[in-house]
Coordinates of C-alpha atoms and ligand atoms in Angstrom, one line a residue:
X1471 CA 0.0 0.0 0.0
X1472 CA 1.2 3.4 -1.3
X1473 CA -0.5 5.3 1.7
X1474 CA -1.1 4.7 5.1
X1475 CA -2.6 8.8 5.4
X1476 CA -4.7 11.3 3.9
X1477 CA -4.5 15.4 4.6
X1478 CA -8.4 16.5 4.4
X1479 CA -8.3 20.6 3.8
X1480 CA -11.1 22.3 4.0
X1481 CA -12.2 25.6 2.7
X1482 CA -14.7 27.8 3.8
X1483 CA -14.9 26.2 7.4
X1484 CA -11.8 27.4 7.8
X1485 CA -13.4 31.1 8.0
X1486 CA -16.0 30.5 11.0
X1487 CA -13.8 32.4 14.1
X1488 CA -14.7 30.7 17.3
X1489 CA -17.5 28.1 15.7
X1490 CA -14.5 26.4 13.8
X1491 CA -14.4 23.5 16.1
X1492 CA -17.9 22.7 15.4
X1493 CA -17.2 22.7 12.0
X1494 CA -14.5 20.7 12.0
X1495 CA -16.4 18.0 14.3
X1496 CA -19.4 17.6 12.0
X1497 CA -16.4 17.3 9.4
X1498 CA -15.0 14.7 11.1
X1499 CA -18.6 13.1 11.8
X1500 CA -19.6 12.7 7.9
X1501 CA -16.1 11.9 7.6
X1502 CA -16.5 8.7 9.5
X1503 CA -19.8 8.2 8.3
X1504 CA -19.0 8.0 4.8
X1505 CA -15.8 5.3 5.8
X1506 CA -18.3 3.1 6.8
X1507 CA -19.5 1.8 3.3
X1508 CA -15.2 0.8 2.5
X1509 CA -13.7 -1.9 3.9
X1510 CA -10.8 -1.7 6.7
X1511 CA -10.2 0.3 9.4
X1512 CA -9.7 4.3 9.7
X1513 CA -8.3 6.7 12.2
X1514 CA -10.0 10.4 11.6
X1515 CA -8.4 13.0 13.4
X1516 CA -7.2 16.6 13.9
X1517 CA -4.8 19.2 14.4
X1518 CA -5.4 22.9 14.0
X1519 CA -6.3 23.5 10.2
X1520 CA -6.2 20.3 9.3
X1521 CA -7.8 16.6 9.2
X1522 CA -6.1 13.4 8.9
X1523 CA -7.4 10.0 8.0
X1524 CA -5.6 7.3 8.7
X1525 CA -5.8 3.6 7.8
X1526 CA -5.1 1.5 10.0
X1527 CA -4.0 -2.1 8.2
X1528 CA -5.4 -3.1 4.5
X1529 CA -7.9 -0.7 2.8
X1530 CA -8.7 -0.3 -1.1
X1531 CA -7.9 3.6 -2.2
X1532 CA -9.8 3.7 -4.8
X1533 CA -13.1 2.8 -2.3
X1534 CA -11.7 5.6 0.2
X1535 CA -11.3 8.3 -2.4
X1536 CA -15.2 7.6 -3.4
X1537 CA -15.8 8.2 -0.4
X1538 CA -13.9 11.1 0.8
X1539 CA -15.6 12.6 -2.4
X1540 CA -19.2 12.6 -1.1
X1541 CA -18.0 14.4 1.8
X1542 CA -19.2 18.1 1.8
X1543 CA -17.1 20.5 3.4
X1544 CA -13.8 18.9 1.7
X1545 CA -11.9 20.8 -0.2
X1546 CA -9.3 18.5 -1.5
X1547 CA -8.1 15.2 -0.7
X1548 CA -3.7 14.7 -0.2
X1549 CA -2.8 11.5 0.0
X1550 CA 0.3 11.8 2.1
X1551 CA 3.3 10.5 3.9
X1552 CA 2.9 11.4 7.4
X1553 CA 5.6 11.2 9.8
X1554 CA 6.0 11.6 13.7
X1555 CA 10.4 12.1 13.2
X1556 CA 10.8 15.7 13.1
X1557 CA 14.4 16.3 12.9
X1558 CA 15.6 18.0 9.8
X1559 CA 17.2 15.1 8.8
X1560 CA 14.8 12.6 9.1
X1561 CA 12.4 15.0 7.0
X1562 CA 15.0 14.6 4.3
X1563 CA 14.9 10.6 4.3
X1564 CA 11.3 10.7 4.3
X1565 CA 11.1 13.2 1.7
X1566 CA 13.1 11.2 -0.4
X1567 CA 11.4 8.0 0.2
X1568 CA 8.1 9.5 -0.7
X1569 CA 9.5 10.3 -4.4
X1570 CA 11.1 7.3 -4.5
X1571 CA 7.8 5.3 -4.3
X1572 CA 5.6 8.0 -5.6
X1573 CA 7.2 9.1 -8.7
X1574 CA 8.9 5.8 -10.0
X1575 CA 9.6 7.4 -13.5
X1576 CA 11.4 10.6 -12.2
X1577 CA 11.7 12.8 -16.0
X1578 CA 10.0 15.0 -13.6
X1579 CA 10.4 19.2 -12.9
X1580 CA 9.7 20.0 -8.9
X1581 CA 9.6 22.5 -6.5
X1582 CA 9.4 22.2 -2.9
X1583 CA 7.2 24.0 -0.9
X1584 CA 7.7 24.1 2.8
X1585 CA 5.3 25.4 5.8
X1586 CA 6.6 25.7 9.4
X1587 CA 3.1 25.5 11.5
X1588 CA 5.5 24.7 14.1
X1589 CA 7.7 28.3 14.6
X1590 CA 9.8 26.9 17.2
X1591 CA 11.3 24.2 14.2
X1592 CA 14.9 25.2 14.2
X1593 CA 14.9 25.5 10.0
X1594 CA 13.2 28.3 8.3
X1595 CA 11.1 27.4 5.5
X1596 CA 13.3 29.2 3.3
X1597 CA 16.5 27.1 4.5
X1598 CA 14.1 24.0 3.9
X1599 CA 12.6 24.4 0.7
X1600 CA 16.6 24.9 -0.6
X1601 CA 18.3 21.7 1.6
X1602 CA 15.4 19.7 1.1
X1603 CA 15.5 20.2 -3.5
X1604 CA 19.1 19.7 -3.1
X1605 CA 18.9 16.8 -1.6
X1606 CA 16.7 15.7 -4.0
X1607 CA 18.6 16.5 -6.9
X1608 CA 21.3 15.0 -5.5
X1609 CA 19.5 11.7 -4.9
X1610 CA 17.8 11.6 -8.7
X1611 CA 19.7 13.6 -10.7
X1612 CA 16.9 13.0 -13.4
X1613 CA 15.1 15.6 -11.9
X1614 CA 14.6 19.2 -12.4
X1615 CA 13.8 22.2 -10.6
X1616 CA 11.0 24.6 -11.9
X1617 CA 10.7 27.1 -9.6
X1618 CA 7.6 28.7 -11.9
X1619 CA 5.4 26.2 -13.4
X1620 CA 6.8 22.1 -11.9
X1621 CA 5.2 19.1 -13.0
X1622 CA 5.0 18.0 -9.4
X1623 CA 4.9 20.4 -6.1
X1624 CA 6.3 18.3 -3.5
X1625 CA 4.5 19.8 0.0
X1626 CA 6.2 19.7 3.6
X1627 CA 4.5 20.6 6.4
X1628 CA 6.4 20.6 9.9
X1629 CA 3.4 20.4 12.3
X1630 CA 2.6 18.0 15.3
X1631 CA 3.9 15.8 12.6
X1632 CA 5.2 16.3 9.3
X1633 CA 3.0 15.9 6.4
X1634 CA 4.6 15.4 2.6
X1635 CA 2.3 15.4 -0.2
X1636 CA 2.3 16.3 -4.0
X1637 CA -0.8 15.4 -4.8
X1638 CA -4.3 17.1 -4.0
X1639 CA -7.5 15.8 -5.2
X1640 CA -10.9 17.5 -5.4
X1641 CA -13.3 17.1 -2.9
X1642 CA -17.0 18.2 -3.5
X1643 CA -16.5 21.5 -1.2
X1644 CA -19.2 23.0 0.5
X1645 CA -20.7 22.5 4.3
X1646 CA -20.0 19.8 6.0
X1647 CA -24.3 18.9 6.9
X1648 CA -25.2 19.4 10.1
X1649 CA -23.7 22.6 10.2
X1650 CA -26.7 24.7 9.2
X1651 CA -29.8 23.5 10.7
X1652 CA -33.1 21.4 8.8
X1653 CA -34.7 21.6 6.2
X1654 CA -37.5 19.8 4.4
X1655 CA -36.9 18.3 0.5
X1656 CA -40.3 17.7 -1.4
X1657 CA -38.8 15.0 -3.2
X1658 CA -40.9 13.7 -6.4
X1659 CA -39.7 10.9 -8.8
X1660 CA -38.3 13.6 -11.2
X1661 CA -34.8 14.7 -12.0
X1662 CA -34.9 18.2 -10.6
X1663 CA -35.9 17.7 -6.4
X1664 CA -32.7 15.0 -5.9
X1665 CA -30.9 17.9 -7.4
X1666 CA -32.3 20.7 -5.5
X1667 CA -31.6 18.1 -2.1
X1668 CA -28.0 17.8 -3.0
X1669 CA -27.6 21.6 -3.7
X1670 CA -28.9 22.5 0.0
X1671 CA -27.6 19.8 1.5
X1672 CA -24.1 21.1 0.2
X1673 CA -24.2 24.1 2.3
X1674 CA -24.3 22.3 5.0
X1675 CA -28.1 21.2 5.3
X1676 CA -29.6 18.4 6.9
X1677 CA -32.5 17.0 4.9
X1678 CA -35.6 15.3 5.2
X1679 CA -38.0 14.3 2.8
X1680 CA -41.5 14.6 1.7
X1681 CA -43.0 12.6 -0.7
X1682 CA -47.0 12.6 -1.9
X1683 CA -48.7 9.6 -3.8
X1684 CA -51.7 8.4 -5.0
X1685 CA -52.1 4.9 -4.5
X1686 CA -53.9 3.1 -6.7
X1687 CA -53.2 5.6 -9.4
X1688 CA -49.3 6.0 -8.8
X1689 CA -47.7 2.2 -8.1
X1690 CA -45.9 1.0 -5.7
X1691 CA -43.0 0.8 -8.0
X1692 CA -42.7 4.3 -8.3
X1693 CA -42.7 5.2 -4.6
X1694 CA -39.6 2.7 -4.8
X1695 CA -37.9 5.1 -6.8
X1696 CA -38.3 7.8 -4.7
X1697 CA -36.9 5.8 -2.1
X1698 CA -34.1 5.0 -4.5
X1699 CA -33.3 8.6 -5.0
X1700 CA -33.5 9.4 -1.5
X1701 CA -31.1 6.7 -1.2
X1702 CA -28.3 8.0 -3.8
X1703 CA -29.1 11.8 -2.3
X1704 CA -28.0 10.2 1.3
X1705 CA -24.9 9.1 0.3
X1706 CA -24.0 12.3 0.4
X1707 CA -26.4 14.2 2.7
X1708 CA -26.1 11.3 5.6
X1709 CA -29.4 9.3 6.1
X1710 CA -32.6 10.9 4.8
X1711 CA -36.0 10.5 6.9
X1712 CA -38.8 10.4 4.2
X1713 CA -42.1 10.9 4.5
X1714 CA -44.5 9.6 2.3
X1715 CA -48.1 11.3 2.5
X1716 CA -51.3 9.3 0.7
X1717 CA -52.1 11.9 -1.1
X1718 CA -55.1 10.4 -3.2
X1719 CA -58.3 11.1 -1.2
X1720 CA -56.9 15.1 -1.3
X1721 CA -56.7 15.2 -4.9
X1722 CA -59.7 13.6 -5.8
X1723 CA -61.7 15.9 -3.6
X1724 CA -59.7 18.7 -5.5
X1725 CA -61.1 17.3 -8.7
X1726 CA -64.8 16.7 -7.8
X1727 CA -64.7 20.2 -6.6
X1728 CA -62.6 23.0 -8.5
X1729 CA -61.7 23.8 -11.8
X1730 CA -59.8 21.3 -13.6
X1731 CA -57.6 24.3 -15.2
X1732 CA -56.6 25.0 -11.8
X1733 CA -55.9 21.4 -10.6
X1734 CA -52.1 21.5 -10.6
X1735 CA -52.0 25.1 -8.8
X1736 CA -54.3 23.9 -5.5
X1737 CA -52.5 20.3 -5.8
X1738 CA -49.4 22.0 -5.4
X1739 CA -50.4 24.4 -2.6
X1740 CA -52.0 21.5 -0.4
X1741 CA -48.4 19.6 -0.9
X1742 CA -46.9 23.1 0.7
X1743 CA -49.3 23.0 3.4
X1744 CA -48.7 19.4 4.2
X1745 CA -45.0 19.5 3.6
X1746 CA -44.7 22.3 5.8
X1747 CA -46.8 21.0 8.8
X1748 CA -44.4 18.0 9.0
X1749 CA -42.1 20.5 8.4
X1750 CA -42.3 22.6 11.5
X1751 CA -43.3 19.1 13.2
X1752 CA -39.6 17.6 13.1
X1753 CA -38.0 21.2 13.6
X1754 CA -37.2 22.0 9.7
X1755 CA -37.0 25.7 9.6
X1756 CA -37.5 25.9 5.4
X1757 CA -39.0 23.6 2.3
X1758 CA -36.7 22.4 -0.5
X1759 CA -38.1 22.2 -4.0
X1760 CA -36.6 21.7 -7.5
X1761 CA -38.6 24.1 -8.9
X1762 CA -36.8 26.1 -12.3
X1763 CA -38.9 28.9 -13.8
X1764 CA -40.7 28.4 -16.8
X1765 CA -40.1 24.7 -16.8
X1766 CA -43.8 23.7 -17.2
X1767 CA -47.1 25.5 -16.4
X1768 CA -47.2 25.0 -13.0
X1769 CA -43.7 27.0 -12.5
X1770 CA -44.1 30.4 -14.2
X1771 CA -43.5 33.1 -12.2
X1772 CA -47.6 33.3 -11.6
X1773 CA -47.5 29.5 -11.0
X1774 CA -44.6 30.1 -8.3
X1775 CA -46.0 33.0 -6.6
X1776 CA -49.8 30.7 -6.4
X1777 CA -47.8 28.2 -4.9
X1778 CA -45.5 30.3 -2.6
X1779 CA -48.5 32.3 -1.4
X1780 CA -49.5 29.8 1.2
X1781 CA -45.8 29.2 2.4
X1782 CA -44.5 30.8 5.7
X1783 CA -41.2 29.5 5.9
X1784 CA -38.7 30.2 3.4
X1785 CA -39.0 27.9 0.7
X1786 CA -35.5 27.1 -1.1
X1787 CA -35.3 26.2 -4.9
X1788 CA -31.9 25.8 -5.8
X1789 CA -32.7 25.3 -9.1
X1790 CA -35.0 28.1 -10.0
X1791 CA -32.5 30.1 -12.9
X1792 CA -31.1 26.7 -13.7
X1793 CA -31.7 25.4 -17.4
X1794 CA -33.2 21.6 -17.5
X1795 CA -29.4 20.8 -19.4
X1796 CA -27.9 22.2 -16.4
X1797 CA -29.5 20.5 -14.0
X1798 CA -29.6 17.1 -15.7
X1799 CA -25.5 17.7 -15.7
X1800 CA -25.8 17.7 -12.0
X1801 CA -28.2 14.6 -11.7
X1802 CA -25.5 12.7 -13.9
X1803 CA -22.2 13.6 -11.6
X1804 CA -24.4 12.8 -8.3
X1805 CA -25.4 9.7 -10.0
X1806 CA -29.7 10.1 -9.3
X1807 CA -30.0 10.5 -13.2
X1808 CA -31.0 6.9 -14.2
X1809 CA -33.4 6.5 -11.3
X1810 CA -35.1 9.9 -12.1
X1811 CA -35.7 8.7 -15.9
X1812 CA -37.2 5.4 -15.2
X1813 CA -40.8 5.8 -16.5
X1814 CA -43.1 5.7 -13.1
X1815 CA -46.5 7.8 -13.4
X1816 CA -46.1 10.8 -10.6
X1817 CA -49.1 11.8 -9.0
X1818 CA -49.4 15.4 -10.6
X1819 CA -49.3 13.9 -14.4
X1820 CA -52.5 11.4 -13.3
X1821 CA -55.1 14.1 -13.1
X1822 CA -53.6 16.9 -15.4
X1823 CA -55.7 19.2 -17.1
X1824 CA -55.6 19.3 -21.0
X1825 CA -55.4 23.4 -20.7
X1826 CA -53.8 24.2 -17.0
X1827 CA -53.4 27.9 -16.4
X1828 CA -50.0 29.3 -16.8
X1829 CA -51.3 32.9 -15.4
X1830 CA -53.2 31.5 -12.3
X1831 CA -54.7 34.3 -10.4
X1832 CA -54.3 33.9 -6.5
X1833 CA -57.9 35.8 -5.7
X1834 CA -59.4 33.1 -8.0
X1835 CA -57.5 30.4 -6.9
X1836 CA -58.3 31.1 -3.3
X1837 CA -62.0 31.6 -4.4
X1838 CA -61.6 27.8 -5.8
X1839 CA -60.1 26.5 -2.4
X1840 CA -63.3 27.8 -0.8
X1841 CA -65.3 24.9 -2.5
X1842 CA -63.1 22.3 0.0
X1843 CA -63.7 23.8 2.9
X1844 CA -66.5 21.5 4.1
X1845 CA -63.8 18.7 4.4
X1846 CA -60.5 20.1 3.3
X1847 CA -59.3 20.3 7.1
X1848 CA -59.8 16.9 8.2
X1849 CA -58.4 15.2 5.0
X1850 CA -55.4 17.2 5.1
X1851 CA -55.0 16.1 9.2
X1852 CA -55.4 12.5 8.2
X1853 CA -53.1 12.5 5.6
X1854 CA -50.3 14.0 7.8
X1855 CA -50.7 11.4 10.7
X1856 CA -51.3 7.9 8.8
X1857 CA -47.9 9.0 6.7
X1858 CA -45.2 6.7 6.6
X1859 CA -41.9 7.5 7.7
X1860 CA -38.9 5.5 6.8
X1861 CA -35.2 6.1 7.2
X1862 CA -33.1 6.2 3.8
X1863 CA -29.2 5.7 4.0
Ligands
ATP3281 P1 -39.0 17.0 -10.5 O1 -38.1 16.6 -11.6 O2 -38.3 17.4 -9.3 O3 -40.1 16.0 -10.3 P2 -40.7 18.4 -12.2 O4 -40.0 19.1 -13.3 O5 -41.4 17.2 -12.4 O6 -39.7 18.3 -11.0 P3 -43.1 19.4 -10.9 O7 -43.7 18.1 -11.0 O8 -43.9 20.6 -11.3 O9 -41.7 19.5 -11.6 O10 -42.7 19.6 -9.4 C1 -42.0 20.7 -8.9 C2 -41.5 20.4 -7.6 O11 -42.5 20.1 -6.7 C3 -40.6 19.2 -7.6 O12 -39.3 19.6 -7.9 C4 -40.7 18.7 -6.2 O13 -39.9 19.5 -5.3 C5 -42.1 19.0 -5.8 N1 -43.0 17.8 -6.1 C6 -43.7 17.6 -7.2 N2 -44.4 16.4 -7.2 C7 -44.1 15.9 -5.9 C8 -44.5 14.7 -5.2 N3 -45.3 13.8 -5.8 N4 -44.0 14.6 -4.0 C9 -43.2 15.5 -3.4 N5 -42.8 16.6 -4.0 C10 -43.2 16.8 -5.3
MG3282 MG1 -42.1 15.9 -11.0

């Protein structure tokens, strides 16, 4: 095995003054998390500004790299030599053991870079960066220095312990979740609300999920795949509890009752309603949608502001200014695409109107909702407390 340690840096964590411990727990937390689907054993720790992973006996890299990846709140991934021996010399050896192993074929251009974390270490970076090259020149003479633009950057940090690393992989970025309250995904089968999830859980979010169907009419197949995607979303926004509402008698009431024209617009406020009763029940403080403007009838500006008029927490739509492209681009690096196409019915295309209204007016709409109100109430309460709640991970 190459490496026994990886340097986890983060970004904007890095900014939050006094809260930075938190941070860098929840870090640690998802960290550990996300180790638990590879094989082998791993040490997560930290030191100020930094995180280390360590494995401790066999472990696949590529399975731990996967992993590391789904991590919000890393910035990049170093797999490194770490070393305890922090005299100058002992540097040196490892220094040149690490290119040894690391760069076999050495037609190579370098640089070193040295930090001092540790001021009381008797060598100034300076002195470093210049003993340390020589002494790899003078141990692979094939090598070159380019001070401006080297193939390879060989890092040495003199810390607690002394990290060497050249390479420095991408990590997703972002939050690590936990680190910036609840909040409450309507998740449909479609490709845009697994987006949207993602998107808010990357700021640091922790997500549940909300999911309304209308058994007999939508299958029990297609509430699988909304499992599915909460599934893929968790792997990187840490287990998902989803809530699927029986949506059915609602909507057929809404049918009987109001104008078919206006059937999406009142479907979609009563899923606000709902979603944000559970909402507010499991402490989520806003809704998640994967609403883009313009995308269909029911999400034009009017469509949005119908909707939005009966919400009183924020509602977030990650998506809203996205194209669809741009947002099936996303779906395909997080991997929920080929779930989302798979061709289940959705409970909104069931009872769609021929000719919905792409201008809705909320006086009228609200006019229209006036025709439920002999039962409205008491369907809406049943359908919040026979929901089904499952955990997704
Ligand atoms: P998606 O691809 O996310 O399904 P869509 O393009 O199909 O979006 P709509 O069906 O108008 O758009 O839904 C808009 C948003 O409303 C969805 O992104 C989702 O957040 C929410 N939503 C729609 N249907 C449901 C449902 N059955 N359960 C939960 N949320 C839903
Ligand atoms: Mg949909």
């Amino acid at each position: 095995m190459l490496y026994q340690s990886f340097l986890i840096k983060y970004a904007e964590i890095g900014t939050k003054g006094k809260n930075r411990y938190l941070f860098e727990d929840a870090l640690m937390k998802q960290i550990r998390h996300a180790l638990k689907t590879v094989d082998g054993s791993f040490a997560v720790t930290k030191e100020i500004g930094r995180i280390y992973v360590k494995a401790e006996g066999d472990y696949d890299y590529e399975d731990v790299i996967e992993a590391l990846k789904t991590v919000f709140g890393i910035a990049w991934i170093c797999p490194m030599f770490q070393t305890g021996e922090k005299e100058f010399e002992s540097v040196k050896k490892e220094l040149l053991e690490y290119v040894r192993q690391v760069y076999p074929s050495r037609d190579l251009t370098f640089k070193v870079d040295s930090r001092r974390a540790d001021k009381n270490y008797p060598v100034y970076s300076e002195q470093m960066n210049r003993d340390l090259g020589e002494a790899v020149l003078k141990a692979y003479p094939e090598m070159k220095v380019d001070v401006h633009q080297p193939q390879v950057m060989l890092h040495v940090e003199v810390r607690n312990v002394v990290n060497i690393y050249s390479q420095m992989i991408p990590g997703p970025g972002g939050m690590p979740v936990g680190t910036n309250g609840k909040a409450m995904l309507l998740l449909s089968g479609g490709i845009d609300s697994p987006v949207a999830g993602y998107m808010i859980a990357k700021r640091g979010v922790k997500i549940e999920a909300v999911y309304f169907h209308a058994p007999p009419y939508t299958s029990e197949r297609a509430k699988q795949k909304v499992v599915d995607l909460a599934k893929l979303v968790a792997r990187y926004a840490g287990p998902i509890r989803l809530h699927v509402v029986n949506f059915t008698d609602i909507q057929l009431y809404i049918y009987e009752q109001c104008p078919h024209e206006e059937l999406t617009i009142i479907m979609r406020r009563y899923m606000m309603r709902i979603a944000q009763a559970i909402a507010e029940e499991s402490e989520c403080l806003a809704l998640i949608t994967g609403e883009s403007i313009g995308q269909v009838a029911s999400q034009t500006v009017q469509s949005l502001a119908a909707t939005n008029d009966v919400c009183t927490m924020p509602v977030f739509r990650p998506v809203i200014g996205f194209d669809k492209q741009e947002i099936v681009d996303i779906s395909e690096k997080i991997n929920t695409y080929e779930t989302s196409i798979q061709p289940y019915e959705d409970c909104c295309t069931i009872f769609v109107a021929k000719h919905p209204v792409t201008k809705p007016n909320i006086r009228t709409i609200r006019y229209s909702e006036e025709k439920l109100k002999e039962n409205i109430d008491q369907m809406t309460k049943t359908a919040i407390e026979t929901r089904e709640v499952m955990m997704c991970w």
